XYZ file of C-alpha atoms in Angstrom:
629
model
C 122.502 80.537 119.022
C 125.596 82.479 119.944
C 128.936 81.328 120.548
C 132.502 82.417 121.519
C 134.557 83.508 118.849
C 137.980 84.765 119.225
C 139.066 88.097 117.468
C 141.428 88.147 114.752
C 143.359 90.885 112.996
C 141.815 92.255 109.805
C 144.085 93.590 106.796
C 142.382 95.090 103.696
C 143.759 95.798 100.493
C 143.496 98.998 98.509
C 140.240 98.684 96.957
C 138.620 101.436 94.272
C 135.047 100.692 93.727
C 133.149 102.650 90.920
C 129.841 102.920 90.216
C 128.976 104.332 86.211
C 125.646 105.875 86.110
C 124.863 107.085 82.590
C 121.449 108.074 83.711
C 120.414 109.627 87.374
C 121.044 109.034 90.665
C 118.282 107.079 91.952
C 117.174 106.732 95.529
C 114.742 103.647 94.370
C 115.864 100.122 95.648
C 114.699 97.185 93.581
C 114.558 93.749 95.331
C 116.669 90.983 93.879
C 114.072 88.863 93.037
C 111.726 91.129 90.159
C 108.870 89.170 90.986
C 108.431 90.387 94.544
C 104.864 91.485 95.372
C 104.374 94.911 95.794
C 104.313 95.233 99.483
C 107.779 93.513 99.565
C 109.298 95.799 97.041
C 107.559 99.387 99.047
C 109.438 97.707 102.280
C 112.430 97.478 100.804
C 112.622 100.754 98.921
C 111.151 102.090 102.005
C 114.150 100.384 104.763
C 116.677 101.452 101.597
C 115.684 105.271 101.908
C 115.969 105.440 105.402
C 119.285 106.743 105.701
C 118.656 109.314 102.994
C 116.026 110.356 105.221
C 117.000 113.749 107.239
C 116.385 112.218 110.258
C 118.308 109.564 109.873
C 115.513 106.818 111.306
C 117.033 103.219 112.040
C 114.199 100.635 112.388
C 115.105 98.511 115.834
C 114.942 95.282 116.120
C 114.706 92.024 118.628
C 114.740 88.168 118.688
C 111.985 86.139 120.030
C 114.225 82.267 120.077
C 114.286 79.469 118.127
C 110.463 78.397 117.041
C 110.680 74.828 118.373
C 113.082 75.568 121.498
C 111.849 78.735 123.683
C 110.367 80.845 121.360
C 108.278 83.198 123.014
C 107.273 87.367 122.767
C 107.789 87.259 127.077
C 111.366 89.123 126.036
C 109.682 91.381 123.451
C 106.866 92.053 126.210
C 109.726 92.828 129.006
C 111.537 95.495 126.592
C 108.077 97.007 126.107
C 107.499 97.388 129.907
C 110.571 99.020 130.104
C 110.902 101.261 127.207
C 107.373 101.969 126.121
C 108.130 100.666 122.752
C 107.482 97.272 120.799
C 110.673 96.648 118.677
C 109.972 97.671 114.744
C 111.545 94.313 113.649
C 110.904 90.876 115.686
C 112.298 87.692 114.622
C 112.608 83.767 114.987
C 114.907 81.018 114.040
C 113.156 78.441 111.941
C 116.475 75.708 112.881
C 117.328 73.724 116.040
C 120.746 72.780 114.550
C 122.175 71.718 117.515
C 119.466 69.171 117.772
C 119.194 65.697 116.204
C 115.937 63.469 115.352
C 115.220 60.716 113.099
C 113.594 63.140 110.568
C 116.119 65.802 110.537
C 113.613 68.073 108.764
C 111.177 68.084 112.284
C 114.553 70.525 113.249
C 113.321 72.772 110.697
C 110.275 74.491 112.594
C 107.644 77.552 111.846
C 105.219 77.336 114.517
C 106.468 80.835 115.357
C 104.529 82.007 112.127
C 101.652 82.805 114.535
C 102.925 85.292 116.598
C 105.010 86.806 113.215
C 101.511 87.218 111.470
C 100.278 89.005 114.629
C 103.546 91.420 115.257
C 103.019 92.081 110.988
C 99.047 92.567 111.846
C 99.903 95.317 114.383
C 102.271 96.983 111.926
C 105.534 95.626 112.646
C 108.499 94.058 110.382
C 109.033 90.205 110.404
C 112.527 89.075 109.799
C 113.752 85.057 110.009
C 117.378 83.546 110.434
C 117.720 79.510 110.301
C 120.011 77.478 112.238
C 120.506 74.677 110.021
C 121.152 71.047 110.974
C 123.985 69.528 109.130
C 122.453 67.566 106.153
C 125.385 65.208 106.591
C 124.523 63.136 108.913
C 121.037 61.027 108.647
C 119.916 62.144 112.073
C 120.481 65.529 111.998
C 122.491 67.621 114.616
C 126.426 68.688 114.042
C 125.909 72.512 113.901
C 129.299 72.808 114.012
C 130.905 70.114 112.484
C 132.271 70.721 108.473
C 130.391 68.371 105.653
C 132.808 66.182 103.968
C 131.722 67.503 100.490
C 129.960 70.913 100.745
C 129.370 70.745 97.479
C 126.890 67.870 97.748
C 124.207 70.018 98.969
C 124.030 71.002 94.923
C 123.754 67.346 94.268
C 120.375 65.978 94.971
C 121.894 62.600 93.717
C 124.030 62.423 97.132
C 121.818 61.528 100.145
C 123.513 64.746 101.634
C 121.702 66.755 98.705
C 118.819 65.075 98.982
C 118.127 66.301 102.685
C 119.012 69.506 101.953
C 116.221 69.642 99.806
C 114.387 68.696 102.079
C 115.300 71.047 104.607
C 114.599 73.681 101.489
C 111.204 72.072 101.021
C 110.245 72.388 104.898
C 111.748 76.209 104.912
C 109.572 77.514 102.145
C 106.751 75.999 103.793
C 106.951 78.171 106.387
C 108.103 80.776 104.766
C 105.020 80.374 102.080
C 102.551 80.098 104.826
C 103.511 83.634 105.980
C 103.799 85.055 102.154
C 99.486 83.599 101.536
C 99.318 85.606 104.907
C 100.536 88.574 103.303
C 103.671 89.182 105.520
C 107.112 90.030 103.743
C 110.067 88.591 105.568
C 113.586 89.951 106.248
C 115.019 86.754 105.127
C 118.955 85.710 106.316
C 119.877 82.455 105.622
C 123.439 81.525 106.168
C 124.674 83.929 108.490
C 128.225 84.366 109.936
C 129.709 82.423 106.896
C 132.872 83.731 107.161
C 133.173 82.197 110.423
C 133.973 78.714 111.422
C 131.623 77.739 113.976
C 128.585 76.606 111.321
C 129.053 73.669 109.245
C 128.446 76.367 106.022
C 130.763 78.574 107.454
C 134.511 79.168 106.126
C 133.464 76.947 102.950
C 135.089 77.455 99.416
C 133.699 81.029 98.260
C 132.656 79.986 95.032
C 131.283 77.262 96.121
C 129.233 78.860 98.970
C 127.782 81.494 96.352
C 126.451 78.446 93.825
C 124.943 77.535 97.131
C 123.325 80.569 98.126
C 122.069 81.166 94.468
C 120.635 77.814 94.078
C 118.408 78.336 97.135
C 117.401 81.813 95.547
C 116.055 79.897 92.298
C 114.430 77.261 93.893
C 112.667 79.239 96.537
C 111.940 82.354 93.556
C 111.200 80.144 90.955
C 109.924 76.662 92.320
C 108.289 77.585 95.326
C 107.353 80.910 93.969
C 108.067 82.957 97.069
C 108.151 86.570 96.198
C 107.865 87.814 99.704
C 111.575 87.757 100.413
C 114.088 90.265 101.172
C 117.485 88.535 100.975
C 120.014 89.523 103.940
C 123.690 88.591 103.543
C 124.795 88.906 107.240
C 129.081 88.007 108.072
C 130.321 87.985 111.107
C 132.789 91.209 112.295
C 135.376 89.239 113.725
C 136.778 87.460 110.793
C 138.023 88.583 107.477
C 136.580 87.805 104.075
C 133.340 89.519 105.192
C 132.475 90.008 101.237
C 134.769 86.969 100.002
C 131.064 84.796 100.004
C 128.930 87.886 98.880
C 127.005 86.117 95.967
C 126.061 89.186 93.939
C 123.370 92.201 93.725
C 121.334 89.869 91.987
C 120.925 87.589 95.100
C 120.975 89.617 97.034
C 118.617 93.045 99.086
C 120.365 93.794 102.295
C 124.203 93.551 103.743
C 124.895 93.438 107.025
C 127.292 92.793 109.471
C 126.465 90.228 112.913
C 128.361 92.269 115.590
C 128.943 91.209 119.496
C 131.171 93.757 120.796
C 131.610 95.513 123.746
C 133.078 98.267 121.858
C 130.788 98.848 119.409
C 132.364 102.301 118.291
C 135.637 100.446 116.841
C 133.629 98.081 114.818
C 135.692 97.200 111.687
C 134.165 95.590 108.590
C 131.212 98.635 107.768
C 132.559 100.018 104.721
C 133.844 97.272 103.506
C 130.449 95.636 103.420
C 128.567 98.870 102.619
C 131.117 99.387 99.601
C 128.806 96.459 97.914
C 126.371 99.219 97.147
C 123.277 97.569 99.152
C 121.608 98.972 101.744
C 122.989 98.116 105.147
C 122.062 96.395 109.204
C 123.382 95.470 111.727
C 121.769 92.083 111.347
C 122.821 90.682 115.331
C 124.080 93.144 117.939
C 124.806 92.549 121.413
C 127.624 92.727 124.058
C 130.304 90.565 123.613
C 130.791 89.994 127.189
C 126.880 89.297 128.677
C 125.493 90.916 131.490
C 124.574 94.433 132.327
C 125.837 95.963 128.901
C 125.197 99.635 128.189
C 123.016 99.450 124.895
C 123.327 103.139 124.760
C 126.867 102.680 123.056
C 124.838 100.724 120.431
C 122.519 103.902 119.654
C 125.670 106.239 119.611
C 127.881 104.026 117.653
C 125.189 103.937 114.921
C 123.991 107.449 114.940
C 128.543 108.715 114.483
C 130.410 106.083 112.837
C 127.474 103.802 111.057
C 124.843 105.990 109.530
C 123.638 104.196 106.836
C 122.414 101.568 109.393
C 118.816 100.925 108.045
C 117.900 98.117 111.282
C 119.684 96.444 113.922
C 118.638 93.299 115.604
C 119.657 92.596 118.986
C 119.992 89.215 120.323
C 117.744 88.265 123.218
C 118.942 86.408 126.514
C 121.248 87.710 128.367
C 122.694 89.713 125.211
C 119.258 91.076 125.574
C 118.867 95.387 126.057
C 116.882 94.475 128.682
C 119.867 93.421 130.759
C 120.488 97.942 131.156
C 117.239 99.255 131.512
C 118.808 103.006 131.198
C 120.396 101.463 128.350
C 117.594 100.093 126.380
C 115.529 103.188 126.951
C 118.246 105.061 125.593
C 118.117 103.245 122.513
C 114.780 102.348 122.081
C 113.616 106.229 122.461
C 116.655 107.772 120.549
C 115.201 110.140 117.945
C 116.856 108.174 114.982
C 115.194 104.735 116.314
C 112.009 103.300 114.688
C 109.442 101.339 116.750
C 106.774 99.515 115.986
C 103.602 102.063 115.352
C 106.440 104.006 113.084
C 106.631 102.169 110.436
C 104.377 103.545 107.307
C 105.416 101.533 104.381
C 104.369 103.565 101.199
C 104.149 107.125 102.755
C 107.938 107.887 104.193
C 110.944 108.421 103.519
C 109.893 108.280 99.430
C 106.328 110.530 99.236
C 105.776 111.318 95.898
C 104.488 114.802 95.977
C 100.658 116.022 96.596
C 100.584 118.864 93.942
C 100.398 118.664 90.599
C 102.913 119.627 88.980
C 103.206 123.292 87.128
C 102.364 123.004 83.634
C 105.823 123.955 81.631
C 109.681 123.396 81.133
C 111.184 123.152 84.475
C 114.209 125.236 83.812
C 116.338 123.371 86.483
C 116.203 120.353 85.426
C 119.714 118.596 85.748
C 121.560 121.954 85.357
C 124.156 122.912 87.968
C 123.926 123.542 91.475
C 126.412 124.681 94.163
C 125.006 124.323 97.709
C 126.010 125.820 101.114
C 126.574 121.952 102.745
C 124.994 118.038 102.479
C 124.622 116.294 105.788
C 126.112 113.236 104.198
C 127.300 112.189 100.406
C 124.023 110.743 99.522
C 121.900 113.288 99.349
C 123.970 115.637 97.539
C 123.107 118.914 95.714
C 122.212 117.940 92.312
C 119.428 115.646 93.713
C 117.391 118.340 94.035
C 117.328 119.437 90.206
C 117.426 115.401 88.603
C 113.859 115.012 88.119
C 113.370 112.185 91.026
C 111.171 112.230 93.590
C 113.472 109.883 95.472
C 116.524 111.411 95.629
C 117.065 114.299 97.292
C 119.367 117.145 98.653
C 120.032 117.463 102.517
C 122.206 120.177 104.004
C 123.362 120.132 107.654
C 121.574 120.647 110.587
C 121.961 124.420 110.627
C 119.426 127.476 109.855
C 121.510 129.607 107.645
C 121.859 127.198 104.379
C 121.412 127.337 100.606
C 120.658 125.669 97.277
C 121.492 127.509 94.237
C 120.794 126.636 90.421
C 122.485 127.955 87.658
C 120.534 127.708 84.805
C 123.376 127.914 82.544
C 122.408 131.519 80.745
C 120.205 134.518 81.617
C 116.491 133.385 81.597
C 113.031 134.939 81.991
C 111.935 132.798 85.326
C 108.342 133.733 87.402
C 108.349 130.872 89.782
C 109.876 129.095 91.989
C 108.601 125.090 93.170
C 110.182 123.187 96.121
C 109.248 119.687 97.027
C 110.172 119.457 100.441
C 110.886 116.205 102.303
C 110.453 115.651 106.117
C 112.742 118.464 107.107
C 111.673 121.655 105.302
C 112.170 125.310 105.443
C 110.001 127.147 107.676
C 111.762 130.558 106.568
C 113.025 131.299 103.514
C 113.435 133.311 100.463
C 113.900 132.730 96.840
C 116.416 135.031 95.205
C 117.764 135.141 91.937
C 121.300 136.893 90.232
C 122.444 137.074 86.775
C 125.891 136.983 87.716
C 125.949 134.895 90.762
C 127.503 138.508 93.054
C 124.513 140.720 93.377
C 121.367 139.254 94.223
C 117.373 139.944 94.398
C 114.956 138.510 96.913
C 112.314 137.741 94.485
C 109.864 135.769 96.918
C 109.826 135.439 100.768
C 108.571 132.321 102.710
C 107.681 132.567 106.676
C 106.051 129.996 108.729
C 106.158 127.475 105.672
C 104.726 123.838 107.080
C 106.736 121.955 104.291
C 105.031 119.150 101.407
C 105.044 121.662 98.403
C 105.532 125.517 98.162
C 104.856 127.204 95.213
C 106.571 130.928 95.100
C 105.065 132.806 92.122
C 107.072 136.317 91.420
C 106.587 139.169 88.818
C 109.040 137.935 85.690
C 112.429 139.186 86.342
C 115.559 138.027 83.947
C 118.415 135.830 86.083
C 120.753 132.800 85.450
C 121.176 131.913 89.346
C 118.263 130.509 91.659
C 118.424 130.636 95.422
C 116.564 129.085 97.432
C 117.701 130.888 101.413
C 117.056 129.363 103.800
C 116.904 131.408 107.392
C 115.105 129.030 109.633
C 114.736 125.549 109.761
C 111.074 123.629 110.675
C 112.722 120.886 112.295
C 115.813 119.882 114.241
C 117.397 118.753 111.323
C 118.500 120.733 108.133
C 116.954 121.454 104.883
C 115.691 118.680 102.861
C 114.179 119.452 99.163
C 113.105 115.992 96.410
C 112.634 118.722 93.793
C 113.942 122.506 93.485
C 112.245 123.960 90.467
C 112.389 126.930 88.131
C 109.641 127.938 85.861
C 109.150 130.967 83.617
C 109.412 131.705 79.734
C 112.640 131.249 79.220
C 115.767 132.009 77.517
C 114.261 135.618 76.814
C 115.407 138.306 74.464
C 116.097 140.474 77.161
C 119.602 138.955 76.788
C 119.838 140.193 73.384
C 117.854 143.405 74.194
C 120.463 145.226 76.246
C 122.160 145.351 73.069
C 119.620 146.721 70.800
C 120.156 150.330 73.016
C 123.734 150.104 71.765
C 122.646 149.788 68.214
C 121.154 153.472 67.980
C 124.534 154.467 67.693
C 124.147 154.203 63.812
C 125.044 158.176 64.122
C 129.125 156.484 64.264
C 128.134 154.390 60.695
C 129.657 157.370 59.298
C 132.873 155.797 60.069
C 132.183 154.187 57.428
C 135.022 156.048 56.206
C 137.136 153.636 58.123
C 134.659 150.820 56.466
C 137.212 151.056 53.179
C 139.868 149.396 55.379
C 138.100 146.411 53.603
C 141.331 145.190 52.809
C 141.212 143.856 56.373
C 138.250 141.785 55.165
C 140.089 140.141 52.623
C 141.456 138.237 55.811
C 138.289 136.446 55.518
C 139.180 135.020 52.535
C 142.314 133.359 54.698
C 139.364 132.289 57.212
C 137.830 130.109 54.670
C 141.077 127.970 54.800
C 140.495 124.669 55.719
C 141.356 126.076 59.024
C 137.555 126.548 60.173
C 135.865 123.479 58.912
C 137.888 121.677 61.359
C 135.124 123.633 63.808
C 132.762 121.708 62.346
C 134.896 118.690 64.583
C 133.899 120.389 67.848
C 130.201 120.518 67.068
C 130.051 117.111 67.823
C 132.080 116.928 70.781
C 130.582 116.691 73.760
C 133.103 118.868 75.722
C 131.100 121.731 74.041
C 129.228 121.237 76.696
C 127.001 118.319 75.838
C 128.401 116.430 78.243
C 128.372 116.674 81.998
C 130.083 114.449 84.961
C 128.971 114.836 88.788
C 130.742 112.878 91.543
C 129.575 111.326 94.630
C 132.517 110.030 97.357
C 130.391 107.016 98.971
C 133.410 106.014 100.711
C 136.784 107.944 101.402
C 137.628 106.573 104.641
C 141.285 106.045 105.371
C 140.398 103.077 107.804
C 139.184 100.874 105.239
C 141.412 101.673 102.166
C 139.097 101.182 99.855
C 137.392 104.414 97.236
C 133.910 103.922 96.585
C 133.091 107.049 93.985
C 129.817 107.181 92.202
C 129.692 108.610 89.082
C 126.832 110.113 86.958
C 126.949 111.015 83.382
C 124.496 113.335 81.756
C 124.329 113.616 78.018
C 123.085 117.519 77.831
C 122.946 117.785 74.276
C 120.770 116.860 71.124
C 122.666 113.888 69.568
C 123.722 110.447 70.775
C 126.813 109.342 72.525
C 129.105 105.984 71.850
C 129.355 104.961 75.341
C 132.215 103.013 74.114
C 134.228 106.199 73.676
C 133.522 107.749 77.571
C 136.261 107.532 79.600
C 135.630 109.490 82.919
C 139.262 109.827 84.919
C 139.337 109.708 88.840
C 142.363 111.729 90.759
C 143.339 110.734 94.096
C 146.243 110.323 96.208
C 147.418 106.900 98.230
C 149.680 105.709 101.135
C 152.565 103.634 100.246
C 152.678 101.442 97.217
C 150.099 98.319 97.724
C 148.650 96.771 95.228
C 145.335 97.703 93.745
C 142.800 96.446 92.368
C 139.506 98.172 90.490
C 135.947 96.432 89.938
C 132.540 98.214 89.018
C 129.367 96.868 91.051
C 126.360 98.885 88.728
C 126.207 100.863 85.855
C 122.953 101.644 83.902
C 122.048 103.382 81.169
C 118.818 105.030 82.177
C 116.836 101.971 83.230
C 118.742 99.492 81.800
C 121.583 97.760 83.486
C 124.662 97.775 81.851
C 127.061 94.454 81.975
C 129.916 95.823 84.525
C 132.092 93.720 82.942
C 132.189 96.237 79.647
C 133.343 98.974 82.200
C 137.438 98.708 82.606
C 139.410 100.378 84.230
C 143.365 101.238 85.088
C 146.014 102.600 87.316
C 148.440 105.637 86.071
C 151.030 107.009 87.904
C 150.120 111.168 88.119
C 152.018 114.317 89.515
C 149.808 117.370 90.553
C 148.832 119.159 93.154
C 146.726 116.900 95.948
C 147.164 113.759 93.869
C 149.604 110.830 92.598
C 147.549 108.271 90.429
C 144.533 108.734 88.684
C 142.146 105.562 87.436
């Protein structure tokens, strides 16, 4: 149910954000709750890679009404007729809050499970909000009237706690009738708490989270409802939009609910997005009903929120249908998924068809230098980190490049390239040994992307090119894997010099040879002087080490840095994570305060407590910055 809600100003403070990864970057999404079933988890990886897809896809969405007040697909039907296309995402409200009854729980409602099963059946996305009615009162009703005590509803001792359990009870019924049914739901309880309109809204933060987790345990745990994919939805126009945010452990999705007529100046998007979760726009609609323009939806999305994996627009007269230029516009934009798009397993994450070439992949998290990325999460050295879900992107131009440095002169035969989506219809593969003059080794035309293996006579080179001279799709190139295979670090490196050895005839300088007074001088050399070298061996800055950056978030409009670090220990031994310090230059506007937190860090596969990652402020002069953290 929507409501007016006046605008406020919004003032952030100077945020840094960092994430520490001491393994790879990942492109793999994990649900909250690690007992999902297995569809749950491939539709959430699957919604999370979206927007590291080339293509950008955005899965669309639509509500069908409260289940026991109006719910009907007529709406859904109507924006088929006019678009052609069934939403990818249709949803119901289980609550009636605004309603009151003797049993307060017959407000709770899931006879719209039905048609959910159905839409799910015909290969669409199920998603379900609640409109809660207030467990205060014994009857039911107040949707927008505060609790006295909001902690009560963690008291089941209170008879305030005791209804909300068994408004929890009634919820995972429904929501358990569709799991045995095999549907996985978009699940978004609590939306717009940062507003003051709900009785849960605008509620003491710490007290909302205990809330929010205790419903995750009960429902994971007691019901055993693994079918879930938590959504954590505030409203735009208020502040504190991550003030309730209960943690990555609660929750799979963040969103924003967003009624503006505007939708271009939007605040509120990288704030939420800086919590490292893949993002929706989890309402949308006009804020002023009426004939509204959705087509400023599609275009808001597509240039100022591109990590938008699904947006949900209200129905009613918020509804697309209200424009019907409008909602073709947005239902037939190349970025928006329908229903009959959605192919949970397959895209955006295939795992590649060919086996792979038997041998050391000489690429293999070694440098790369690319011609462009179409956006900072699919950056170069995705394409060389051993992942089949990450992946490089350049932009959406023919002439573009991806070039590995293999770090010395090797023997290399072969070139493999996993392509994603968008792929390189023309190409070659060209290789240098000093990164100037270069050698077209192998030549690609009328490639049809999945895998292309380029085999070549063996030729000695330390860079790998892959250049590319025609796209196969509108967008640019798109590679999981770049690989380089051949025999190695060769001894044609040392070979060149062998030619220069014949020149024994000049040994007869060994007249010059008595100047082994000179050598005497290695008698200083074994001063204590050189077993300090045995200090560098184990340093890492011998090259054992190696750090590669990621900006997520630079923009000025929502002060806030969101950098994303990855670590690579390149060497044979160990390293004391304790000791790593990994320093961050930038430059800032004035003199607010700031304040630094750290959202993930692994180590490999295993999480690492963020609280054993600190970090501080100094004060720097250089060229392009004035503190470093």
């Amino acid at each position: 149910m929507k409501v007016k809600k006046s605008l406020i100003g919004l003032l952030l403070s100077a945020m840094l954000l960092s994430m520490l990864n001491v393994s790879g970057y990942a492109a793999t999404y994990s649900t909250a709750n690690s007992n999902a079933n297995q569809k749950t988890k491939d539709v959430y990886n699957w919604l999370g890679n979206l927007p590291n897809n080339s293509s950008n896809r955005v899965v669309s969405g639509f509500f069908g009404g409260y289940s026991n007040s109006g719910f009907s697909t007529s709406q859904m039907e109507s924006l088929k007729s006019m678009t052609g296309q069934y939403p990818g995402i249709f949803g119901c409200d289980y609550g009636s809050g605004w309603a009151t009854a003797n049993d307060p729980t017959t407000l709770i409602d899931y006879n719209c499970n039905s048609a959910l099963k159905t839409y799910w059946n015909n290969g669409g996305l199920v998603t379900i909000d609640i409109h809660y009615p207030s467990p205060g009162p014994s009857n039911g009703g107040n949707l927008n009237t505060k609790l006295g005590n909001f902690s009560d509803l963690l008291n089941t001792s209170t008879s305030t706690g005791q209804r909300w359990r068994a408004y929890l009870d009634k919820t995972a019924a429904g929501l358990a009738d569709l799991q045995s049914a095999g549907v996985t739901v978009l699940f978004r309880p609590f939306h717009e708490m940062n507003g003051d309109w709900f009785w849960w809204g605008n509620q003491d933060a710490n007290t909302f989270k205990n809330v929010w987790i205790d419903m995750f345990n009960y429902f994971k745990n007691t019901k055993g409802l693994n079918n879930l994919i938590w959504v954590y939805g505030p409203d735009i126009s208020r502040g504190n939009k991550t003030a309730y945010y209960p943690g990555g452990s609660y929750v799979d999705i963040v969103g924003l609910d967003a009624y503006s007529d505007d939708p271009s100046s939007i605040s509120g998007y990288s704030e939420v997005t800086g919590l490292g979760k893949p993002f929706a726009f989890t309402e949308i609609g006009p804020r002023t009903t009426g004939n509204f323009d959705y087509t400023k939806w599609i275009n808001a999305i597509k240039s100022q929120f591109p990590q938008t994996v699904y947006f949900f627009a209200w129905n009613d007269s918020w509804s697309p249908t209200q424009n019907s230029q409008g909602a073709n516009n947005l239902m037939n934009d190349s970025w928006t998924v329908n229903r009959g798009e959605i192919n949970i397993g397959s895209t955006p994450t295939p795992t590649p068809t060919s086996t792979p070439p038997s041998g050391t992949n000489l690429a293999l998290n070694k440098s790369v230098t690319v011609s462009s990325t179409d956006m900072a999460s699919n950056p170069g050295y995705a394409a060389v980190d051993g992942n089949m879900t990450s992946r490089w992107s350049s932009a959406y131009t023919d002439q573009e490049s991806i070039t590995v440095d293999l770090g010395s002169v090797q023997s290399v035969n072969k070139a493999v390239l996993y392509w994603e989506t968008a792929y390189g219809k023309n190409y070659q593969i060209q290789t240098s040994t000093d990164g100037s003059s270069w050698t077209t080794v192998a030549t690609k035309t009328n490639g049809t992307g999945g895998t292309d293996t380029l085999s070549f006579a063996d030729i000695n080179a330390r860079y790998v090119k892959m250049n590319g001279t025609q796209r196969g799709t509108q967008w640019g190139y798109s590679l999981y894997e770049f690989q380089v295979y051949g025999n190695g670090t060769s001894t044609p490196t040392p070979t060149p010099t062998p030619t220069a050895t014949p020149t024994p005839t000049p040994t007869p300088t060994p007249t010059p040879t008595p100047t082994p007074t000179p050598t005497p001088t290695p008698t200083v050399t074994p001063t204590p002087t050189p077993t300090p070298t045995a200090t560098p061996t184990p340093t890492p800055g011998s090259g054992s080490i190696k750090v590669q950056l990621v900006n997520g978030s630079t923009a000025a409009s929502s002060n806030q840095l969101y950098p994303k670090f990855r670590v690579i220990n390149t060497g044979t031994s160990s390293i004391n994570l304790t000791d790593l310090k990994v320093r961050y230059y930038y430059t800032k506007d004035g003199s607010q305060s700031q304040a630094f937190s750290v959202d993930w860090a692994a180590n490999g596969n295993n999480a690492i407590p963020t609280s054993s990652v600190s970090g501080s402020f100094v004060s720097a002069s250089g060229t392009n910055t004035d503190t470093y953290v």
